[in-house]
Amino acid sequence: MAETTKATGKLAELTTGPYPSFVKEIEAAAENNKMAQDLIGLLELSYNEKLCHWKHGGIVGVMGYGGGVIGRYCDEPEKFPNVSHFHTLRVNQPAGWFYKTEALRKICDMWEVRGSSIFNIHGSTGDIVLLGTTTPQLEPVFNDLTKMGFDLGGSGSVLRTPSCCVGPARCEWAMYDTLKCAYEQTMAFQDELHRPYFPYKFKFKFSGCPNDCVASIARSDMSFIGTWKDDIQIDKDKVLWYAEEKKLDIQNVVVDRCPTKCMAWDGKELHIDNRNCSRCMHCINVMHLALKPGKERGCTILLGAKAPILEGAQMSSVLIPFMKMEPPYNEDEPSYEDLPELIDAIWELWGEEGKNRERVGEFIQRIGMSNFLDAIGLEPVAEMVKHPRENPYVFYELGDDEDEGEEE
Amino acid sequence: MTAEPAERLTDIGPPHYEKFLPPVVKANYGKWADHEILEPGVYVHTAESGDKIYSIRAATARLISVPKVRQFCDIADKYCDGHLRWTSRNNVEFLTTKEENIKHIREEVEALGHPVGGTGNSITNIVHTQGWVHCHSAATDASGIVKAVMDELMDEFTNMRLPAKLRISLACCLNMCGAVHCSDIAILGIHRRPPTIDHDRLRKMCEIPNTVAACPTAAVRPVTVDGNPSVEVIEEQCMFCANCFTVCPSMPLNDPENDGVSLWVGGKVCNARTEPMFSKLAVPFIANNPPRWPEVVEAVKNLVYVWADSQTVREDGRVDQSYRLAPFLRDGWYRILERAH
């Protein structure tokens, strides 16, 4: 195939316009890279035929790992030999996606020699995606990465690369240290991340507050969402400043939009009935200089989110209403120290009983929440219940409860 | 770069994030007091200590080349002591403690073709999947549609004049590696024809029990073809989810004339005001029309502006804040569908 560094035909039409062009990025990579050149050709074919030209991945990887590499082969290897193999490597990102240029430059130097010169920054789960290289380059890329202090992320039936929001690094609403938790849990479960022995994928996402900037409630099997227990902190002078200086219509924009109607505004003072606050963050989002979350902070752990395949999309639902994430811990309250035990219990049960390609949310659906809680040794609590039952067909365990059966 | 290092490292995990935090972040970690959007795409965060950090946010196409990453690094070295980060929606952020650098960073990053914006009541970057660039199961391209839609909606990225935030996401098939099912507007690639079966390859490549078990509607059944075990598909029962194709490559569904996208509206993930919600089907099918998918672009634009234009404009001229597309649907489905047509 002739060396093509510029897109032609339909693909070239995507090099104009104000939004950054992925075609121009591939062209930039193609100036010094044969794989990127052939990618342009293959993509032009897709644009002409309205068909993708990639085959299913084969089993490729680096020694000792079962995840982190997605095998990819094109179905036109004669026409485009430089992308006949075009495997992806997922590289575990630093928590919060902060970088020093020095580290990025090293990855660039490696990737223009050993791969396509093309990245996704970042992939959907949060990894740096090295988009496309050949089988013989996989080990060398991995060795270069580990020498730079980077490791591969997850793919297949493993713990997928955990990710987190910017958290306490640059946000006043971080109810716990999302970066620390993401890092520590990633390090604690390196074996589960690299070696697939789960029924299917399992994702952790850490969001510092209910605004959920990493969409953990929609996208992670185990979602950690920051929350608080005590009263919203009110700066009365700042409330007045919003009303008078910023001309904020507090009644309409804040009070009337409160989902639990727990607020009142008399034109001078804002009252919050904190007992009825569901900590949705709306009032704090609008008047963040005047209102701050409470001081007793931690996170809610939710379980089971997934996209539609197979049993339909699900959002995570509450497993631990409140976990204290920093000492001092109270004995009678779940704490961050209890987390490894909880995760182990879930993985042991789902790992043993889960069917092939069954996410934990589908598993719970199949066996029932009460059986699930029973098996992992967690007491049911009211906060887990979204909607009480409306039918009387209840399974009682006969003989378990001594208070039952007064007649006998 | 040597191919064989003396010691082969494994299981080292990612670099510790502290290595990459700017000094002002380390000094004020967990002690940020407030934030403000100075102009579209530019945040200032102020710590309890009074320290400030300015973040200049710019769109990227997610797919990014080595030369571009180096150009971003040049800007970060020049103005940010080598510090930069990415957001959860593939925007790049340049971090500086010097207010006077904002203007220079904006000029240089825009000169590279990356508009600054995506803050506040705007449409920020579209999160998306691989599409034809790198996926075997794509029912449509990802990057191409995103480019075409954002080219038309760029003013809503660089301004903050919408009634609320609007999050658009794209997944090129039902596997949804972009998990678009809780977006204000989701663009979702779909197939519309059952798989074709290559019995000869299937025999060599696929595990029949797994393939049968993969079907959510029990449309895939074991059969014997020419004396060999294989599967059949009860076509009336097939809903084109492609889960069988995922576990068995000999059952492709890709079809240039019948693949395309569907549009979904009204989902969200944040908890503010209303609980997180799934997106709901608004447009069942638009055929693939590369390179610019004009019908998809038009439909998305229409949804955005039907929503935006219907919002209450207050007497002082400011748009009423914070009705996401989801609660806007309180008017009833027929209203938005009616207006969108």
XYZ file of C-alpha atoms in Angstrom, chain A:
408
model
C 0.000 0.000 0.000
C 1.266 3.436 -0.859
C 2.313 5.551 2.090
C -0.660 7.730 2.857
C -0.240 10.422 5.435
C -3.338 12.403 4.467
C -6.942 11.310 4.468
C -8.805 11.569 1.198
C -12.433 11.248 0.156
C -15.085 11.065 2.820
C -12.661 10.879 5.719
C -11.000 14.130 4.647
C -14.316 15.907 5.172
C -13.798 15.395 8.905
C -10.625 17.486 8.967
C -12.532 20.779 8.831
C -14.735 22.476 11.402
C -14.127 23.998 14.858
C -14.102 20.828 16.988
C -10.778 18.942 17.264
C -10.479 16.444 14.416
C -9.560 12.841 15.164
C -8.648 12.476 11.494
C -6.054 15.231 11.815
C -4.677 13.443 14.854
C -4.254 10.228 12.881
C -2.651 12.244 10.062
C -0.225 13.831 12.512
C 0.715 10.394 13.797
C 1.015 9.085 10.219
C 3.806 11.492 9.310
C 6.267 9.195 11.023
C 4.305 6.020 11.544
C 3.329 3.283 9.104
C 0.605 1.855 11.355
C -1.145 5.215 11.484
C -0.811 5.447 7.684
C -2.580 2.142 7.210
C -5.190 3.094 9.782
C -6.152 6.029 7.543
C -6.570 3.641 4.615
C -8.619 1.152 6.598
C -10.831 3.861 8.033
C -11.466 5.272 4.567
C -12.668 1.828 3.586
C -15.045 1.801 6.570
C -16.367 5.233 5.651
C -16.997 4.131 2.066
C -18.570 0.797 2.949
C -20.318 1.740 6.234
C -18.729 -1.307 7.831
C -16.055 -1.828 10.437
C -13.023 -3.819 9.356
C -11.814 -5.236 12.638
C -12.091 -8.843 13.655
C -12.653 -10.238 17.117
C -9.629 -10.144 19.348
C -7.526 -13.237 19.712
C -5.872 -14.178 22.960
C -2.801 -12.004 23.199
C -1.196 -10.479 26.249
C 1.944 -10.010 28.227
C 3.542 -12.802 30.221
C 1.749 -13.626 33.456
C -1.185 -11.261 32.873
C -4.618 -12.202 31.567
C -5.815 -8.637 31.099
C -4.642 -5.244 29.891
C -4.271 -6.102 26.201
C -7.154 -6.233 23.744
C -6.219 -8.297 20.720
C -7.267 -6.763 17.427
C -6.744 -7.926 13.826
C -8.013 -6.298 10.649
C -9.874 -8.253 7.966
C -7.871 -6.713 5.100
C -4.305 -7.660 6.122
C -3.032 -7.791 2.526
C -4.129 -4.259 1.756
C -3.121 -2.849 5.124
C -0.268 -5.007 6.465
C 0.812 -2.467 9.077
C -2.477 -2.797 10.930
C -2.903 -6.532 10.366
C -2.318 -6.786 14.117
C -3.394 -3.666 15.921
C -3.634 -4.588 19.594
C -4.629 -2.107 22.266
C -2.919 -1.795 25.618
C -4.694 -0.249 28.575
C -2.367 1.619 30.920
C -3.540 2.276 34.471
C -3.868 6.054 34.812
C -2.680 7.934 37.895
C -5.629 8.700 40.203
C -7.412 11.931 39.282
C -5.730 11.994 35.822
C -2.971 14.376 36.969
C 0.295 14.216 35.017
C 3.735 15.738 34.838
C 4.850 16.418 31.278
C 8.037 14.455 31.898
C 6.028 11.236 32.350
C 3.821 11.862 29.308
C 6.831 12.623 27.121
C 8.451 9.324 28.083
C 5.301 7.436 27.105
C 5.221 9.373 23.806
C 8.876 8.511 23.044
C 8.169 4.849 23.626
C 4.860 4.730 21.751
C 6.013 6.391 18.533
C 8.678 3.683 18.210
C 6.762 0.658 19.458
C 3.188 1.450 18.418
C 0.866 3.562 16.306
C 1.680 6.990 17.835
C -2.027 7.183 18.673
C -3.678 7.245 22.093
C -7.074 7.571 23.624
C -6.681 9.905 26.556
C -8.556 8.435 28.185
C -10.570 5.302 27.443
C -14.079 4.867 28.819
C -12.988 3.163 32.030
C -10.248 5.712 32.636
C -7.068 4.089 31.366
C -4.603 5.673 28.975
C -5.257 3.634 25.848
C -2.289 2.826 23.622
C -4.164 2.313 20.393
C -2.607 -0.312 18.197
C 0.604 -2.314 18.037
C 1.865 -5.712 16.903
C 2.151 -8.932 18.905
C 5.980 -8.909 19.112
C 5.883 -5.380 20.586
C 3.609 -6.248 23.525
C 6.336 -7.473 25.909
C 8.753 -4.645 25.052
C 5.996 -2.023 25.532
C 5.128 -3.556 28.897
C 8.771 -3.627 29.996
C 9.272 -0.017 28.976
C 6.092 1.017 30.799
C 7.006 -0.683 34.069
C 10.444 0.902 33.939
C 8.686 4.268 33.747
C 6.561 3.307 36.759
C 3.376 2.521 34.825
C 1.475 -0.770 34.765
C -1.291 -2.180 32.592
C -4.962 -1.741 33.443
C -7.739 -4.298 33.339
C -9.623 -5.988 30.497
C -11.790 -9.086 30.317
C -13.184 -10.779 33.411
C -11.051 -8.920 35.944
C -11.270 -5.998 38.321
C -11.264 -3.189 35.792
C -9.016 -0.198 36.374
C -10.587 1.788 39.234
C -11.130 5.482 38.585
C -12.058 8.521 40.662
C -13.085 12.162 40.416
C -10.660 15.044 41.007
C -11.665 14.854 44.671
C -9.779 16.701 47.415
C -7.032 17.563 44.927
C -9.136 20.415 43.566
C -12.695 20.305 44.828
C -14.270 21.544 48.033
C -17.057 18.981 47.832
C -14.915 15.865 48.212
C -16.526 14.089 51.143
C -13.644 11.610 51.279
C -10.253 11.194 49.645
C -11.219 9.670 46.310
C -7.660 9.621 44.944
C -6.305 7.832 48.002
C -9.096 5.241 47.921
C -8.757 4.615 44.191
C -4.993 4.220 44.534
C -5.150 1.999 47.606
C -7.843 -0.275 46.218
C -5.963 -0.551 42.907
C -2.810 -1.564 44.754
C -4.641 -3.922 47.120
C -6.170 -5.894 44.254
C -3.352 -6.071 41.679
C -3.824 -9.809 41.312
C -7.558 -9.474 40.621
C -6.814 -6.637 38.174
C -4.320 -8.552 36.063
C -5.533 -12.156 36.249
C -9.070 -13.005 35.189
C -10.794 -15.358 37.550
C -14.073 -13.527 37.949
C -17.311 -14.565 36.159
C -17.153 -11.227 34.325
C -15.850 -7.669 34.700
C -16.079 -5.771 37.998
C -15.682 -1.998 38.251
C -14.969 0.405 41.123
C -15.605 4.114 40.736
C -15.007 6.696 43.445
C -17.009 9.935 43.411
C -16.464 12.488 46.145
C -20.033 13.796 46.315
C -23.550 13.101 45.012
C -22.818 15.116 41.854
C -20.978 11.937 40.832
C -18.521 13.328 38.266
C -17.274 9.842 37.305
C -20.832 8.501 36.880
C -20.177 5.732 39.375
C -23.872 5.068 39.966
C -24.369 4.276 36.275
C -21.049 2.749 35.354
C -19.548 0.761 38.216
C -20.430 -2.540 39.836
C -19.357 -1.016 43.132
C -19.961 2.712 43.443
C -18.489 4.852 46.211
C -20.340 8.159 46.452
C -19.389 10.774 49.049
C -22.084 11.993 51.434
C -22.523 13.467 54.910
C -24.723 12.864 57.924
C -25.059 16.083 59.865
C -26.404 19.548 59.033
C -25.581 21.595 55.934
C -23.291 24.428 57.001
C -24.899 27.814 56.369
C -23.064 31.125 56.095
C -25.958 33.534 56.740
C -24.149 36.628 55.452
C -23.273 34.880 52.202
C -26.911 33.808 51.785
C -27.917 37.468 51.952
C -25.092 38.342 49.565
C -26.513 35.876 47.035
C -29.967 37.424 47.434
C -28.906 41.050 47.358
C -25.665 41.259 45.382
C -26.024 38.313 43.016
C -29.801 38.848 42.674
C -30.370 35.141 43.083
C -34.053 34.241 43.309
C -33.542 31.944 46.281
C -37.208 30.997 46.541
C -37.539 29.934 42.928
C -34.103 28.605 42.107
C -33.158 26.999 45.421
C -36.101 26.437 47.786
C -38.740 25.418 45.236
C -36.346 23.016 43.517
C -35.464 21.188 46.722
C -36.707 17.643 46.110
C -37.748 17.037 49.719
C -39.046 20.581 50.310
C -36.944 20.821 53.447
C -36.001 24.468 52.966
C -37.684 27.775 53.711
C -36.672 31.345 52.806
C -38.265 34.395 54.398
C -36.301 36.968 52.454
C -33.701 37.300 55.202
C -32.795 33.888 56.410
C -32.616 30.421 54.926
C -33.892 27.578 57.097
C -33.087 23.932 56.417
C -34.886 21.029 58.040
C -31.821 18.802 57.848
C -33.669 15.738 59.078
C -35.561 15.727 55.793
C -32.600 16.601 53.567
C -31.655 13.837 51.130
C -28.247 15.460 50.414
C -28.890 15.832 46.706
C -26.460 18.802 46.467
C -28.788 21.104 44.499
C -28.807 24.005 46.984
C -25.071 23.635 47.561
C -24.381 23.573 43.821
C -26.306 26.817 43.320
C -25.100 28.717 46.420
C -21.768 27.063 47.073
C -20.262 30.133 48.711
C -23.045 30.185 51.306
C -23.829 26.500 51.830
C -21.415 23.661 52.474
C -21.965 19.979 53.180
C -21.910 18.919 56.823
C -18.776 17.988 58.718
C -19.542 14.348 59.453
C -18.487 12.925 56.115
C -18.079 9.539 54.503
C -19.453 7.613 51.575
C -22.389 5.510 50.499
C -21.476 2.223 48.828
C -23.810 1.048 46.083
C -23.716 -2.135 44.079
C -24.696 -3.412 40.681
C -24.606 -0.823 37.873
C -24.134 -1.949 34.291
C -24.968 -1.172 30.679
C -27.840 -3.031 28.911
C -26.140 -6.296 27.928
C -27.500 -8.738 29.078
C -30.457 -8.249 31.380
C -31.015 -4.529 30.760
C -29.258 -1.469 32.155
C -29.131 -1.091 35.921
C -28.018 1.600 38.299
C -26.237 0.747 41.508
C -28.334 0.458 44.633
C -27.417 1.051 48.251
C -25.419 -1.607 50.077
C -23.749 0.423 52.856
C -25.672 3.640 53.585
C -22.730 5.289 55.317
C -19.125 4.256 55.605
C -16.730 6.394 57.569
C -13.651 6.781 55.389
C -11.168 8.330 57.846
C -10.355 7.734 61.517
C -11.499 8.105 64.240
C -13.775 5.141 63.533
C -16.710 4.117 65.698
C -16.999 0.460 66.486
C -20.686 0.212 65.617
C -20.378 1.942 62.237
C -18.943 0.580 58.970
C -15.491 2.009 58.350
C -12.918 2.057 55.561
C -11.068 -0.637 57.510
C -13.993 -3.014 56.907
C -13.855 -2.527 53.146
C -11.432 -5.356 52.205
C -13.576 -7.858 54.095
C -16.753 -6.638 52.380
C -15.180 -6.793 48.918
C -13.795 -10.266 49.599
C -17.202 -11.515 50.735
C -18.871 -10.211 47.570
C -16.204 -11.587 45.254
C -16.148 -14.938 46.977
C -19.896 -15.403 46.598
C -20.215 -14.014 43.075
C -16.963 -15.698 42.008
C -18.290 -19.048 43.186
C -21.962 -18.794 42.210
C -22.005 -16.256 39.381
C -22.584 -17.553 35.867
C -20.219 -16.912 33.004
C -20.622 -13.262 31.864
C -23.005 -12.412 34.707
C -22.341 -9.018 36.322
C -22.819 -8.772 40.064
C -25.989 -6.704 39.576
C -27.541 -9.446 37.450
C -26.351 -12.049 39.947
C -28.180 -10.254 42.780
C -31.266 -10.010 40.573
C -31.143 -13.742 39.965
C -30.591 -14.958 43.518
C -32.499 -12.180 45.288
C -31.194 -9.375 47.479
C -32.121 -11.101 50.729
C -30.181 -14.244 49.788
C -27.280 -12.093 48.676
C -27.159 -10.164 51.954
C -27.489 -13.375 53.903
C -24.580 -14.938 52.047
C -22.209 -11.994 52.473
C -23.240 -11.592 56.114
C -24.738 -8.129 55.910
C -27.841 -7.114 57.869
C -30.602 -5.580 55.751
C -31.338 -1.952 56.609
C -34.144 0.383 55.595
C -31.861 2.549 53.441
C -31.482 -0.348 51.001
C -35.207 -0.399 50.249
C -36.295 1.771 47.351
C -39.842 0.523 47.313
C -41.482 -1.797 49.855
C -43.232 -4.928 48.628
C -46.866 -4.731 47.527
C -47.748 -8.395 47.665
C -48.049 -10.810 50.608
C -46.019 -13.681 49.182
C -43.192 -13.677 51.693
C -40.745 -16.497 52.353
C -40.578 -16.961 56.116
C -37.973 -19.242 57.543
C -39.998 -21.504 59.790
C -38.759 -22.202 63.277
C -36.091 -19.496 63.196
C -37.902 -16.862 65.148
C -38.728 -17.718 68.744
C -41.276 -14.937 69.082
C -43.461 -16.366 66.342
C -46.343 -18.715 67.023
C -47.614 -17.490 70.387
C -50.367 -20.136 70.489
C -47.951 -23.014 70.861
